[in-house]
Coordinates of C-alpha atoms in Angstrom, one line a residue:
M1 CA 102.0 178.4 222.7
D2 CA 102.8 178.2 219.0
E3 CA 106.4 178.9 218.1
H4 CA 105.5 181.5 215.4
K5 CA 103.4 183.4 218.0
E6 CA 106.3 183.5 220.5
S7 CA 108.5 185.0 217.9
F8 CA 106.4 188.1 217.5
G9 CA 107.5 189.3 220.9
L10 CA 105.7 191.8 223.2
T11 CA 102.1 191.9 222.3
T12 CA 101.5 188.3 221.5
R13 CA 103.5 187.0 224.5
I14 CA 101.9 189.3 227.0
F15 CA 98.3 189.3 225.8
A16 CA 98.1 185.7 224.9
T17 CA 99.5 184.4 228.2
R18 CA 98.0 187.2 230.4
S19 CA 101.1 186.8 232.6
A20 CA 100.3 187.8 236.2
E21 CA 103.9 188.8 236.8
D22 CA 103.7 191.3 234.0
G23 CA 100.9 193.1 235.8
L24 CA 98.9 193.7 232.7
S25 CA 95.2 194.5 232.7
R26 CA 93.9 193.5 229.4
V27 CA 91.3 195.5 227.5
D28 CA 89.0 193.4 225.3
L29 CA 89.0 194.9 221.8
N30 CA 85.6 193.5 221.1
R31 CA 83.9 194.7 224.2
N32 CA 85.6 197.6 225.9
V33 CA 82.7 198.3 228.4
E34 CA 84.9 200.6 230.5
A35 CA 85.7 202.8 227.5
L36 CA 89.4 202.6 228.4
I37 CA 92.0 203.7 225.9
E38 CA 95.1 201.8 226.7
N39 CA 98.8 202.1 225.7
P40 CA 99.9 198.5 225.2
L41 CA 103.3 199.4 226.7
A42 CA 101.9 201.1 229.8
H43 CA 102.0 198.2 232.2
L44 CA 105.5 197.0 231.2
T45 CA 108.4 197.4 233.7
P46 CA 111.5 199.1 232.2
E47 CA 113.4 195.8 232.3
L48 CA 110.6 193.9 230.4
L49 CA 110.2 196.7 227.9
L50 CA 113.9 196.8 227.0
R51 CA 114.1 193.0 226.9
D52 CA 111.2 192.9 224.4
V53 CA 112.9 195.6 222.3
R54 CA 115.9 193.4 222.0
D55 CA 113.8 190.4 221.1
F56 CA 111.9 192.5 218.5
A57 CA 115.1 193.8 216.9
R58 CA 116.7 190.3 216.8
A59 CA 113.6 188.7 215.3
N60 CA 113.3 191.3 212.6
H61 CA 116.9 191.9 211.7
L62 CA 117.1 195.3 213.3
E63 CA 120.0 194.7 215.6
E64 CA 122.0 197.7 214.3
H65 CA 119.2 200.0 215.5
V66 CA 118.5 198.3 218.9
E67 CA 119.8 201.3 220.9
L68 CA 117.6 203.7 219.0
L69 CA 114.6 201.4 219.3
K70 CA 115.2 201.2 223.1
K71 CA 114.9 205.0 223.4
G72 CA 112.0 205.0 221.0
A73 CA 110.1 202.4 223.0
Q74 CA 110.7 204.4 226.2
V75 CA 109.2 207.5 224.6
A76 CA 106.2 205.4 223.3
K77 CA 105.6 204.0 226.8
D78 CA 105.0 207.4 228.3
P79 CA 105.4 210.4 225.9
R80 CA 104.9 212.8 228.8
F81 CA 108.3 212.1 230.4
F82 CA 110.6 212.0 227.3
E83 CA 112.7 214.8 228.8
A84 CA 113.9 212.5 231.5
I85 CA 115.0 209.6 229.3
R86 CA 118.8 209.1 229.2
G87 CA 120.5 209.3 225.8
I88 CA 118.1 211.5 224.0
T89 CA 119.8 214.5 222.4
E90 CA 118.6 218.0 222.5
T91 CA 117.7 217.9 218.8
E92 CA 115.5 214.8 219.4
K93 CA 113.9 216.5 222.4
Q94 CA 113.1 219.6 220.4
A95 CA 111.6 217.4 217.6
L96 CA 109.3 215.8 220.3
R97 CA 108.3 219.2 221.7
D98 CA 107.5 220.3 218.1
E99 CA 104.9 217.5 217.8
E100 CA 102.8 219.4 220.4
N101 CA 103.8 223.0 219.7
H102 CA 104.5 223.0 215.9
R103 CA 102.4 220.2 214.6
F104 CA 102.8 221.1 210.9
K105 CA 106.6 221.1 211.1
Q106 CA 107.1 217.9 209.1
P107 CA 109.7 216.5 206.7
I108 CA 109.4 217.2 202.9
A109 CA 108.7 213.5 202.1
L110 CA 105.5 213.7 204.1
Y111 CA 104.3 216.8 202.3
I112 CA 105.3 215.3 198.9
T113 CA 103.0 212.4 199.8
I114 CA 100.1 214.6 200.8
I115 CA 100.5 216.8 197.7
T116 CA 100.5 213.7 195.5
C117 CA 97.4 212.4 197.2
S118 CA 95.9 215.9 196.7
V119 CA 96.5 215.6 193.0
G120 CA 94.7 212.3 193.0
A121 CA 91.8 213.9 194.7
A122 CA 91.7 216.7 192.2
V123 CA 91.5 214.1 189.4
Q124 CA 88.4 212.8 191.1
G125 CA 86.8 216.2 191.3
W126 CA 87.6 217.2 187.7
D127 CA 86.3 213.9 186.4
Q128 CA 83.0 214.5 188.2
T129 CA 82.6 218.1 187.0
G130 CA 83.6 217.6 183.4
S131 CA 80.3 215.8 182.8
N132 CA 78.4 218.7 184.5
G133 CA 79.2 221.0 181.6
A134 CA 79.1 218.3 179.0
N135 CA 75.6 217.3 180.1
L136 CA 74.2 220.5 178.4
N137 CA 75.2 219.3 174.9
W138 CA 76.2 215.6 174.6
P139 CA 72.6 214.3 174.7
N140 CA 71.7 216.4 171.7
A141 CA 74.8 215.3 169.9
F142 CA 73.7 211.7 170.3
G143 CA 70.0 212.4 169.6
L144 CA 68.6 211.9 173.1
D145 CA 65.5 213.8 174.2
I146 CA 65.9 214.5 177.9
R147 CA 63.2 217.2 178.2
A148 CA 60.0 215.0 177.9
S149 CA 59.1 213.4 181.2
S150 CA 58.1 210.2 179.5
S151 CA 61.2 209.9 177.4
K152 CA 63.6 207.0 177.8
G153 CA 66.2 209.7 177.1
N154 CA 66.0 210.6 180.8
W155 CA 67.0 207.2 181.8
I156 CA 69.9 206.9 179.3
F157 CA 71.1 210.4 180.4
G158 CA 71.1 209.3 184.0
L159 CA 72.6 205.9 183.2
V160 CA 75.6 207.4 181.4
N161 CA 76.2 209.9 184.2
A162 CA 75.8 207.1 186.8
A163 CA 78.1 204.7 185.0
P164 CA 81.4 205.6 186.8
Y165 CA 79.8 205.3 190.2
F166 CA 78.3 201.9 189.6
A167 CA 81.5 200.7 188.1
A168 CA 83.5 202.1 191.0
A169 CA 81.1 200.5 193.6
L170 CA 80.8 197.1 191.9
V171 CA 84.3 196.7 190.4
G172 CA 86.8 199.4 191.2
C173 CA 86.6 199.4 195.0
W174 CA 87.0 195.7 195.2
F175 CA 89.8 195.7 192.6
S176 CA 91.8 197.8 195.0
H177 CA 92.4 195.0 197.5
P178 CA 94.2 192.5 195.3
L179 CA 96.2 195.4 193.8
N180 CA 97.1 196.7 197.3
H181 CA 98.1 193.2 198.3
R182 CA 100.4 192.6 195.3
V183 CA 101.9 196.0 194.4
G184 CA 101.3 198.2 197.5
R185 CA 99.6 201.5 198.0
R186 CA 101.7 203.3 195.5
G187 CA 101.3 200.7 192.7
T188 CA 97.6 200.7 193.2
I189 CA 97.3 204.5 192.8
F190 CA 99.5 204.3 189.7
V191 CA 97.2 201.7 188.1
S192 CA 94.1 203.8 189.0
A193 CA 95.7 206.9 187.4
I194 CA 96.2 205.0 184.1
F195 CA 92.4 204.2 184.0
C196 CA 91.5 207.8 184.8
F197 CA 93.9 209.1 182.1
A198 CA 92.9 206.8 179.3
S199 CA 89.2 206.7 179.9
V200 CA 88.6 210.5 179.7
I201 CA 90.7 210.7 176.5
G202 CA 88.5 208.0 175.1
S203 CA 85.3 209.8 176.2
A204 CA 86.3 212.8 174.1
F205 CA 86.4 210.6 170.9
T206 CA 83.2 208.7 171.3
Q207 CA 80.6 208.6 168.5
T208 CA 77.6 207.0 170.3
W209 CA 76.1 207.1 173.8
P210 CA 77.0 203.3 174.3
Q211 CA 80.6 204.2 173.6
L212 CA 80.5 207.0 176.1
F213 CA 78.9 204.7 178.5
V214 CA 81.8 202.2 178.2
C215 CA 84.4 204.9 178.7
R216 CA 82.6 206.1 181.8
L217 CA 82.6 202.5 183.1
L218 CA 86.3 202.3 182.7
L219 CA 86.7 205.7 184.5
G220 CA 84.7 204.2 187.4
I221 CA 87.2 201.4 187.8
G222 CA 89.9 204.1 188.3
F223 CA 87.5 206.1 190.5
G224 CA 86.9 203.3 192.9
T225 CA 90.4 202.0 193.1
K226 CA 91.9 205.4 193.7
A227 CA 89.2 206.5 196.2
S228 CA 89.7 203.3 198.2
T229 CA 93.5 203.7 198.4
I230 CA 94.6 207.3 198.5
P231 CA 92.9 208.2 201.9
V232 CA 94.3 205.1 203.5
F233 CA 97.8 205.8 202.0
A234 CA 97.7 209.4 203.5
A235 CA 96.3 208.2 206.8
E236 CA 99.0 205.5 207.3
N237 CA 101.8 207.9 206.5
S238 CA 100.6 210.8 208.7
P239 CA 101.4 211.3 212.4
A240 CA 98.3 211.1 214.7
S241 CA 98.3 214.8 215.8
I242 CA 97.7 216.1 212.3
R243 CA 96.3 213.0 210.5
G244 CA 92.8 214.5 210.1
S245 CA 94.2 217.8 208.7
L246 CA 96.3 216.0 206.1
V247 CA 93.9 213.2 205.2
M248 CA 91.1 215.7 204.7
G249 CA 93.1 217.0 201.8
W250 CA 91.2 214.3 199.9
Q251 CA 88.0 216.3 200.0
L252 CA 89.7 219.7 199.9
W253 CA 91.3 218.8 196.7
V254 CA 88.3 217.0 195.3
A255 CA 86.7 220.4 195.8
F256 CA 89.6 222.0 194.0
G257 CA 89.2 219.6 191.1
I258 CA 85.5 220.4 191.0
L259 CA 86.5 224.1 190.7
M260 CA 89.0 223.5 188.0
G261 CA 86.6 221.3 186.1
S262 CA 84.0 224.0 186.4
S263 CA 86.5 226.6 185.1
A264 CA 87.4 224.3 182.2
N265 CA 83.6 224.0 181.4
L266 CA 83.3 227.7 181.4
A267 CA 86.4 228.3 179.3
L268 CA 85.4 225.7 176.7
Y269 CA 81.6 226.1 176.3
Q270 CA 81.8 228.6 173.4
I271 CA 84.2 226.5 171.2
G272 CA 81.3 224.9 169.3
K273 CA 80.1 221.4 168.7
I274 CA 83.2 219.8 170.2
A275 CA 83.0 221.8 173.4
W276 CA 81.5 218.9 175.4
R277 CA 84.2 216.5 174.1
L278 CA 86.9 218.9 175.4
Q279 CA 85.0 219.3 178.7
L280 CA 85.1 215.6 179.3
G281 CA 88.7 215.1 178.0
S282 CA 90.2 218.0 180.0
A283 CA 90.2 215.8 183.1
F284 CA 93.4 214.1 181.8
I285 CA 95.4 217.1 182.9
P286 CA 95.7 216.3 186.7
A287 CA 96.2 212.6 185.9
V288 CA 99.6 213.2 184.4
P289 CA 101.3 214.6 187.6
L290 CA 99.7 211.8 189.6
L291 CA 101.3 209.2 187.3
I292 CA 104.7 210.8 187.7
G293 CA 104.6 211.8 191.3
I294 CA 103.3 208.7 193.1
Y295 CA 106.7 206.9 193.1
L296 CA 108.4 209.9 194.6
C297 CA 106.5 209.1 197.8
P298 CA 107.5 206.6 200.5
E299 CA 105.5 203.5 200.6
S300 CA 103.2 203.1 203.6
P301 CA 105.2 201.8 206.6
R302 CA 102.1 200.0 207.9
W303 CA 101.8 198.1 204.6
Y304 CA 105.5 197.0 205.0
I305 CA 104.7 195.9 208.6
K306 CA 101.8 193.9 207.3
K307 CA 104.1 192.2 204.9
H308 CA 106.7 191.7 207.8
R309 CA 109.2 193.9 206.0
Y310 CA 110.3 195.9 209.1
N311 CA 113.6 197.2 207.7
D312 CA 111.6 198.7 204.8
A313 CA 109.0 200.1 207.2
F314 CA 111.8 201.7 209.3
R315 CA 113.3 203.3 206.2
S316 CA 109.9 204.6 205.1
L317 CA 109.3 206.0 208.6
K318 CA 112.7 207.8 208.7
R319 CA 111.6 209.7 205.6
L320 CA 108.2 210.5 207.1
R321 CA 109.3 211.7 210.5
N322 CA 111.7 214.5 211.6
T323 CA 114.2 212.3 213.4
P324 CA 115.2 208.6 213.5
L325 CA 114.1 208.5 217.1
Q326 CA 110.5 209.3 216.2
A327 CA 110.7 206.7 213.4
A328 CA 111.9 204.1 215.9
R329 CA 109.2 205.0 218.4
D330 CA 106.5 204.8 215.8
L331 CA 107.9 201.5 214.4
Y332 CA 107.8 199.8 217.7
Y333 CA 104.5 201.3 218.9
I334 CA 102.8 200.3 215.6
H335 CA 104.3 196.8 216.0
A336 CA 102.9 196.5 219.5
Q337 CA 99.4 197.5 218.5
V338 CA 99.4 195.5 215.3
R339 CA 100.3 192.3 217.2
L340 CA 97.4 193.1 219.6
E341 CA 95.1 193.4 216.6
E342 CA 96.3 190.1 215.3
I343 CA 95.6 188.3 218.5
M344 CA 92.2 189.9 219.2
L345 CA 90.8 190.5 215.8
G346 CA 92.5 188.1 213.3
D347 CA 95.6 188.5 211.2
G348 CA 94.1 188.9 207.8
D349 CA 96.8 188.3 205.3
I350 CA 99.8 188.7 207.5
Q351 CA 102.9 186.8 206.4
R352 CA 103.6 184.1 209.0
R353 CA 107.2 183.1 210.0
N354 CA 107.9 179.4 209.6
F355 CA 111.1 177.4 209.9
E356 CA 112.2 174.6 207.6
N357 CA 115.7 173.0 207.6
G358 CA 116.9 175.7 209.9
K359 CA 115.8 178.6 207.7
E360 CA 113.0 181.0 208.2
H361 CA 110.5 181.9 205.4
F362 CA 107.1 183.5 205.3
T363 CA 103.9 182.1 204.0
N364 CA 100.9 184.3 203.1
R365 CA 97.5 183.6 204.6
G366 CA 95.3 185.9 202.5
R367 CA 91.7 185.4 203.2
Y368 CA 89.8 188.2 201.4
L369 CA 86.3 186.7 201.7
A370 CA 86.9 185.8 205.4
R371 CA 88.0 189.4 206.1
F372 CA 84.9 190.7 204.3
V373 CA 82.7 188.5 206.5
Q374 CA 84.6 189.7 209.6
L375 CA 83.5 193.3 208.8
F376 CA 80.2 192.1 210.2
T377 CA 81.1 189.3 212.6
I378 CA 83.9 190.8 214.7
A379 CA 82.4 193.3 217.1
R380 CA 85.2 195.9 217.0
V381 CA 85.4 195.8 213.2
R382 CA 81.6 195.8 212.9
R383 CA 81.3 199.0 214.8
A384 CA 83.9 200.6 212.5
T385 CA 81.9 199.3 209.5
L386 CA 78.7 200.8 210.9
A387 CA 80.3 204.2 211.6
S388 CA 82.0 204.3 208.2
F389 CA 78.8 203.3 206.5
V390 CA 76.9 206.1 208.2
V391 CA 79.3 208.9 207.3
M392 CA 79.7 207.6 203.7
I393 CA 76.0 207.2 202.9
A394 CA 75.3 210.5 204.7
Q395 CA 77.4 212.2 202.0
Q396 CA 74.9 211.0 199.4
M397 CA 71.8 211.6 201.6
C398 CA 72.8 215.3 202.1
G399 CA 72.3 216.0 198.4
I400 CA 75.7 217.5 197.6
N401 CA 76.3 215.3 194.6
I402 CA 73.1 216.2 192.8
M403 CA 74.6 219.7 192.8
A404 CA 78.0 218.5 191.7
F405 CA 76.6 216.4 188.9
Y406 CA 73.6 218.4 187.8
A407 CA 74.2 222.0 189.0
A408 CA 74.3 223.4 185.4
T409 CA 71.1 221.4 184.6
L410 CA 69.3 222.7 187.7
F411 CA 70.2 226.3 186.9
T412 CA 69.1 225.8 183.3
D413 CA 65.7 224.5 184.7
A414 CA 65.6 227.7 186.8
N415 CA 65.6 229.7 183.5
A416 CA 69.3 230.5 183.2
D417 CA 71.0 230.5 179.8
E418 CA 74.0 228.2 179.2
R419 CA 76.6 230.8 180.1
S420 CA 74.7 231.8 183.3
A421 CA 74.2 228.2 184.3
L422 CA 77.9 227.5 183.9
L423 CA 78.8 230.6 185.8
F424 CA 76.5 229.7 188.7
S425 CA 78.0 226.2 188.6
W426 CA 81.5 227.6 188.7
G427 CA 80.4 229.6 191.8
F428 CA 79.2 226.4 193.4
G429 CA 82.7 224.9 192.8
L430 CA 84.4 228.0 194.2
I431 CA 82.3 228.0 197.4
N432 CA 82.9 224.2 197.8
F433 CA 86.7 224.7 197.7
V434 CA 87.0 227.9 199.7
F435 CA 84.8 226.8 202.6
A436 CA 86.7 223.4 202.9
W437 CA 89.7 225.3 204.3
P438 CA 88.2 225.9 207.8
A439 CA 88.2 222.2 208.3
V440 CA 92.0 222.1 208.1
P441 CA 92.6 223.5 211.6
T442 CA 89.3 222.2 213.1
I443 CA 89.1 218.6 212.1
D444 CA 91.9 217.6 214.6
T445 CA 90.8 220.0 217.3
F446 CA 87.0 220.5 217.1
G447 CA 86.7 216.9 215.8
R448 CA 85.2 214.8 213.0
R449 CA 81.9 214.1 214.8
A450 CA 81.5 217.6 216.1
L451 CA 81.9 219.1 212.6
L452 CA 79.1 216.8 211.3
L453 CA 76.7 217.6 214.1
V454 CA 77.1 221.3 213.6
T455 CA 76.8 221.4 209.8
F456 CA 74.0 218.9 209.1
P457 CA 71.2 221.0 210.6
N458 CA 72.4 224.0 208.6
M459 CA 72.5 221.9 205.4
A460 CA 68.9 220.8 206.0
W461 CA 67.4 224.3 206.2
T462 CA 69.4 225.8 203.4
L463 CA 68.5 223.0 201.0
L464 CA 64.8 223.3 202.0
A465 CA 65.0 227.0 201.4
A466 CA 66.5 226.5 198.0
A467 CA 63.7 224.0 197.2
F468 CA 61.0 226.5 198.0
C469 CA 62.7 229.3 196.1
F470 CA 61.9 227.4 192.9
K471 CA 58.3 228.4 193.6
I472 CA 59.2 232.1 193.0
P473 CA 57.8 233.1 189.6
M474 CA 60.4 232.9 186.9
S475 CA 59.4 236.4 185.8
S476 CA 60.8 237.7 189.1
H477 CA 64.4 239.1 189.1
A478 CA 64.9 237.4 192.5
H479 CA 64.1 233.9 191.2
L480 CA 67.6 232.8 190.0
P481 CA 69.8 234.8 192.5
V482 CA 67.9 233.6 195.5
I483 CA 68.1 229.9 194.4
A484 CA 71.8 230.4 193.9
L485 CA 72.2 232.1 197.3
F486 CA 70.7 229.1 199.2
V487 CA 72.6 226.5 197.0
Y488 CA 75.8 228.4 197.9
L489 CA 75.0 228.5 201.6
F490 CA 74.3 224.8 201.5
S491 CA 77.7 224.2 199.8
A492 CA 79.4 226.5 202.4
F493 CA 78.0 224.4 205.3
Y494 CA 78.8 221.1 203.5
S495 CA 82.4 221.8 202.7
P496 CA 84.0 221.9 206.3
G497 CA 81.8 219.0 207.6
E498 CA 80.4 216.2 205.5
G499 CA 82.9 217.1 202.8
P500 CA 86.2 216.1 204.4
V501 CA 85.0 213.8 207.2
P502 CA 83.8 210.6 205.4
F503 CA 86.9 209.6 203.6
T504 CA 89.1 210.7 206.5
Y505 CA 87.0 208.8 209.0
S506 CA 86.7 205.6 206.9
A507 CA 90.5 205.6 206.2
E508 CA 91.3 205.5 209.9
A509 CA 88.5 203.5 211.5
F510 CA 89.5 200.0 210.5
P511 CA 92.3 197.9 212.1
L512 CA 95.3 197.3 209.8
F513 CA 94.3 193.8 208.6
H514 CA 90.8 194.9 207.7
R515 CA 91.7 198.4 206.4
E516 CA 91.8 197.7 202.7
V517 CA 88.6 195.6 202.6
G518 CA 86.8 198.0 205.0
M519 CA 87.8 201.1 203.0
S520 CA 86.7 199.3 199.8
L521 CA 83.3 198.6 201.3
S522 CA 82.9 202.1 202.6
V523 CA 83.8 203.7 199.3
A524 CA 81.6 201.2 197.4
V525 CA 78.7 202.3 199.5
N526 CA 79.4 205.9 198.9
L527 CA 79.8 205.6 195.1
F528 CA 77.0 203.1 194.6
F529 CA 74.5 205.5 196.1
A530 CA 76.1 208.3 194.2
G531 CA 75.3 206.2 191.1
V532 CA 71.7 205.6 192.3
L533 CA 71.2 209.3 192.8
T534 CA 72.8 210.2 189.5
L535 CA 70.5 207.7 187.7
V536 CA 67.2 208.7 189.3
F537 CA 67.6 212.4 189.9
P538 CA 66.7 213.4 186.3
R539 CA 63.6 211.3 186.6
M540 CA 62.8 212.8 190.0
T541 CA 63.0 216.4 188.8
S542 CA 60.9 215.6 185.7
V543 CA 58.1 214.0 187.9
F544 CA 58.3 215.9 191.2
G545 CA 59.9 219.1 190.1
A546 CA 63.0 220.7 191.6
T547 CA 61.1 221.7 194.8
G548 CA 60.0 218.2 195.5
A549 CA 63.4 216.7 194.8
L550 CA 65.4 219.1 196.9
G551 CA 62.8 219.0 199.7
F552 CA 63.3 215.2 199.8
F553 CA 67.0 215.6 200.3
A554 CA 66.5 218.2 203.0
G555 CA 64.6 215.5 205.0
L556 CA 67.4 213.0 204.4
N557 CA 69.8 215.5 206.0
V558 CA 67.8 215.3 209.2
L559 CA 67.8 211.5 209.2
A560 CA 71.6 211.5 208.6
L561 CA 72.0 213.8 211.6
I562 CA 70.3 211.4 213.9
M563 CA 72.3 208.4 212.5
I564 CA 75.6 210.3 213.1
F565 CA 74.6 211.3 216.6
L566 CA 73.9 207.7 217.6
W567 CA 76.4 205.7 215.7
V568 CA 79.6 207.7 214.9
P569 CA 82.2 207.9 217.7
E570 CA 84.9 210.7 217.8
T571 CA 88.3 209.7 216.4
K572 CA 90.4 212.9 216.6
Q573 CA 94.0 212.8 217.7
R574 CA 94.3 209.1 218.4
T575 CA 96.8 206.9 216.6
L576 CA 95.3 204.4 214.1
E577 CA 96.1 201.6 216.5
E578 CA 94.5 203.4 219.6
L579 CA 91.3 203.6 217.7
D580 CA 90.9 199.9 218.4
Y581 CA 89.8 200.9 221.9
I582 CA 87.4 203.5 220.7
F583 CA 85.6 201.0 218.5
A584 CA 85.7 198.4 221.2
V585 CA 83.1 200.3 223.2
P586 CA 79.7 198.5 222.6
T587 CA 77.3 200.4 220.3
R588 CA 74.5 200.3 222.9
Q589 CA 76.8 201.8 225.5
H590 CA 77.7 204.6 223.0
M591 CA 74.1 205.3 222.1
R592 CA 73.0 205.3 225.8
Y593 CA 75.8 207.8 226.6
Q594 CA 74.7 210.1 223.7
V595 CA 71.0 210.0 224.7
T596 CA 71.3 210.1 228.5
E597 CA 74.4 212.2 228.9
V598 CA 75.1 214.3 225.8
L599 CA 71.5 215.3 225.1
P600 CA 70.7 216.6 228.6
W601 CA 74.1 218.3 228.8
A602 CA 73.5 220.1 225.4
F603 CA 70.0 221.2 226.5
H604 CA 71.2 222.7 229.8
R605 CA 74.4 224.2 228.2
Y606 CA 73.0 225.7 225.0
I607 CA 69.2 226.2 225.8
L608 CA 69.1 226.9 229.5
R609 CA 72.6 228.5 229.3
K610 CA 73.8 226.7 232.5
D611 CA 77.5 226.0 233.3
V612 CA 77.4 222.2 233.3
V613 CA 80.1 219.7 232.9
L614 CA 79.8 216.7 230.5
R615 CA 81.1 213.4 231.9
P616 CA 83.6 212.0 229.4
L617 CA 82.9 208.6 227.8
Y618 CA 86.5 207.6 227.3
K619 CA 89.1 207.2 230.0
F620 CA 92.8 207.3 229.2
Q621 CA 95.1 205.0 231.0
R622 CA 98.4 206.2 232.3
S623 CA 101.7 204.4 232.5
L624 CA 103.1 202.8 235.7

């Protein structure tokens, strides 16, 4: 065995040698046909566990914390019996009990991190909505005719609005990886905030549509970089039991940003000719606290582990957990799972330990293109790529962003005046924000997948109803209110489901060494198709009318529901490392289970009203 592999300790030694005396049954992370979710410490004897902790502490200059790491490793081996572990204080025991009974009792540093990430999400929402109100006036200011169906003004109008999303998908998302590699999660978010701050200020001073187009492209670079990094940063810093609730803050506060942007649009529309400039420029407001607040947050401990900076990772975890014992437990458990990922899935750009002239040093093996290819060639990673692709593209298929980008324009087409269109658009933003809150307690209990399966059918029928309401004569007093009613219902069903799930899911689905490039691809898919929709929707409505365009998206909701049912596994309440076992289950096996087990169970349970039991897909292995 290579010397550098032996130095990594537990996971490499055990899994690479498959030692019979260790009594370890290995789970293949590329083909987990038994759907077994395994704790990598479960098969270790107490003596072997403690010996490996000592080796781990010595190899990573953590000798002063070895006793704490021993206790933490014993807790990680079997969390059920922490009460019986010698040396754990009553304060530490209470903190471990609180993980189950008071899940949101967390240290201030974790909440500062989540609040800062929430501000970053609000920047995203405000940037999107500023153009919603400005769209009513900037085309006239630049001499564009967007009313005639044959006019190239339609295409220019769509292109300018789509520019941030194409720039994000083609440049910004991929820019995030080298930035993350060089300056960490916090540095990447800081750079993205600079782009978001400067570009919207520039938009307010543009004199031609090409100038506005360029500013929107620069905004997109910030868009993509930020959207690829913030959910990952939040996921890596959060404990597993409440990760979904905290990471879903991305969409919750995107919705808040949309509401604030809609409020700014409404407040500024009467100012006069410069109203649209102020509506675009107002998005600089949330970028300021993001620039200031990001370095108040601890860096991701998993990013430090990836760089082999274990002391820094431990310091970061001590700020993010309630007790040093919990930090030591998480440090050792993450280390064990990450080494397993390295052996089974490839090490990405981990820093290798080498020895020259009796001194150790680390060399980097960054392989960005290789990791991108591995998103499709390594079975475990490919399944995460497929599931993330589905939830991300489903967000565009459902039609929510045509409302977010063009709500004011749609309501104007429904015979509303400018003030009424902005009021209805503001109502859409309010509904989007308010109805995202139910996902906070349910995303980690009811589950990511379950929320999607419940909300997508309701989004389909409400959007179809809104489409047919455009057929009500404009002379009828019911025309505009009924359209608004079904648009609001559509938004209410979207907000707790497809709203928070995609970015939460994609941020957690990939193994550590593929997380940056995987999240970049996922966000690029989302924003690229957002750009496509933004570009073509004005043309769609001019050719097919609002009824045809909205009806088309209602059909896409049904297609997205089928894709989610077949290809998206549940990820609730598992650590980021334990998800390796979830995505190791072959896709065909997952699909077969859904079709042959879940569908018949649902039919008997909800249609025939029988008391039937669903056989679980996953089996959780217990410690010896």
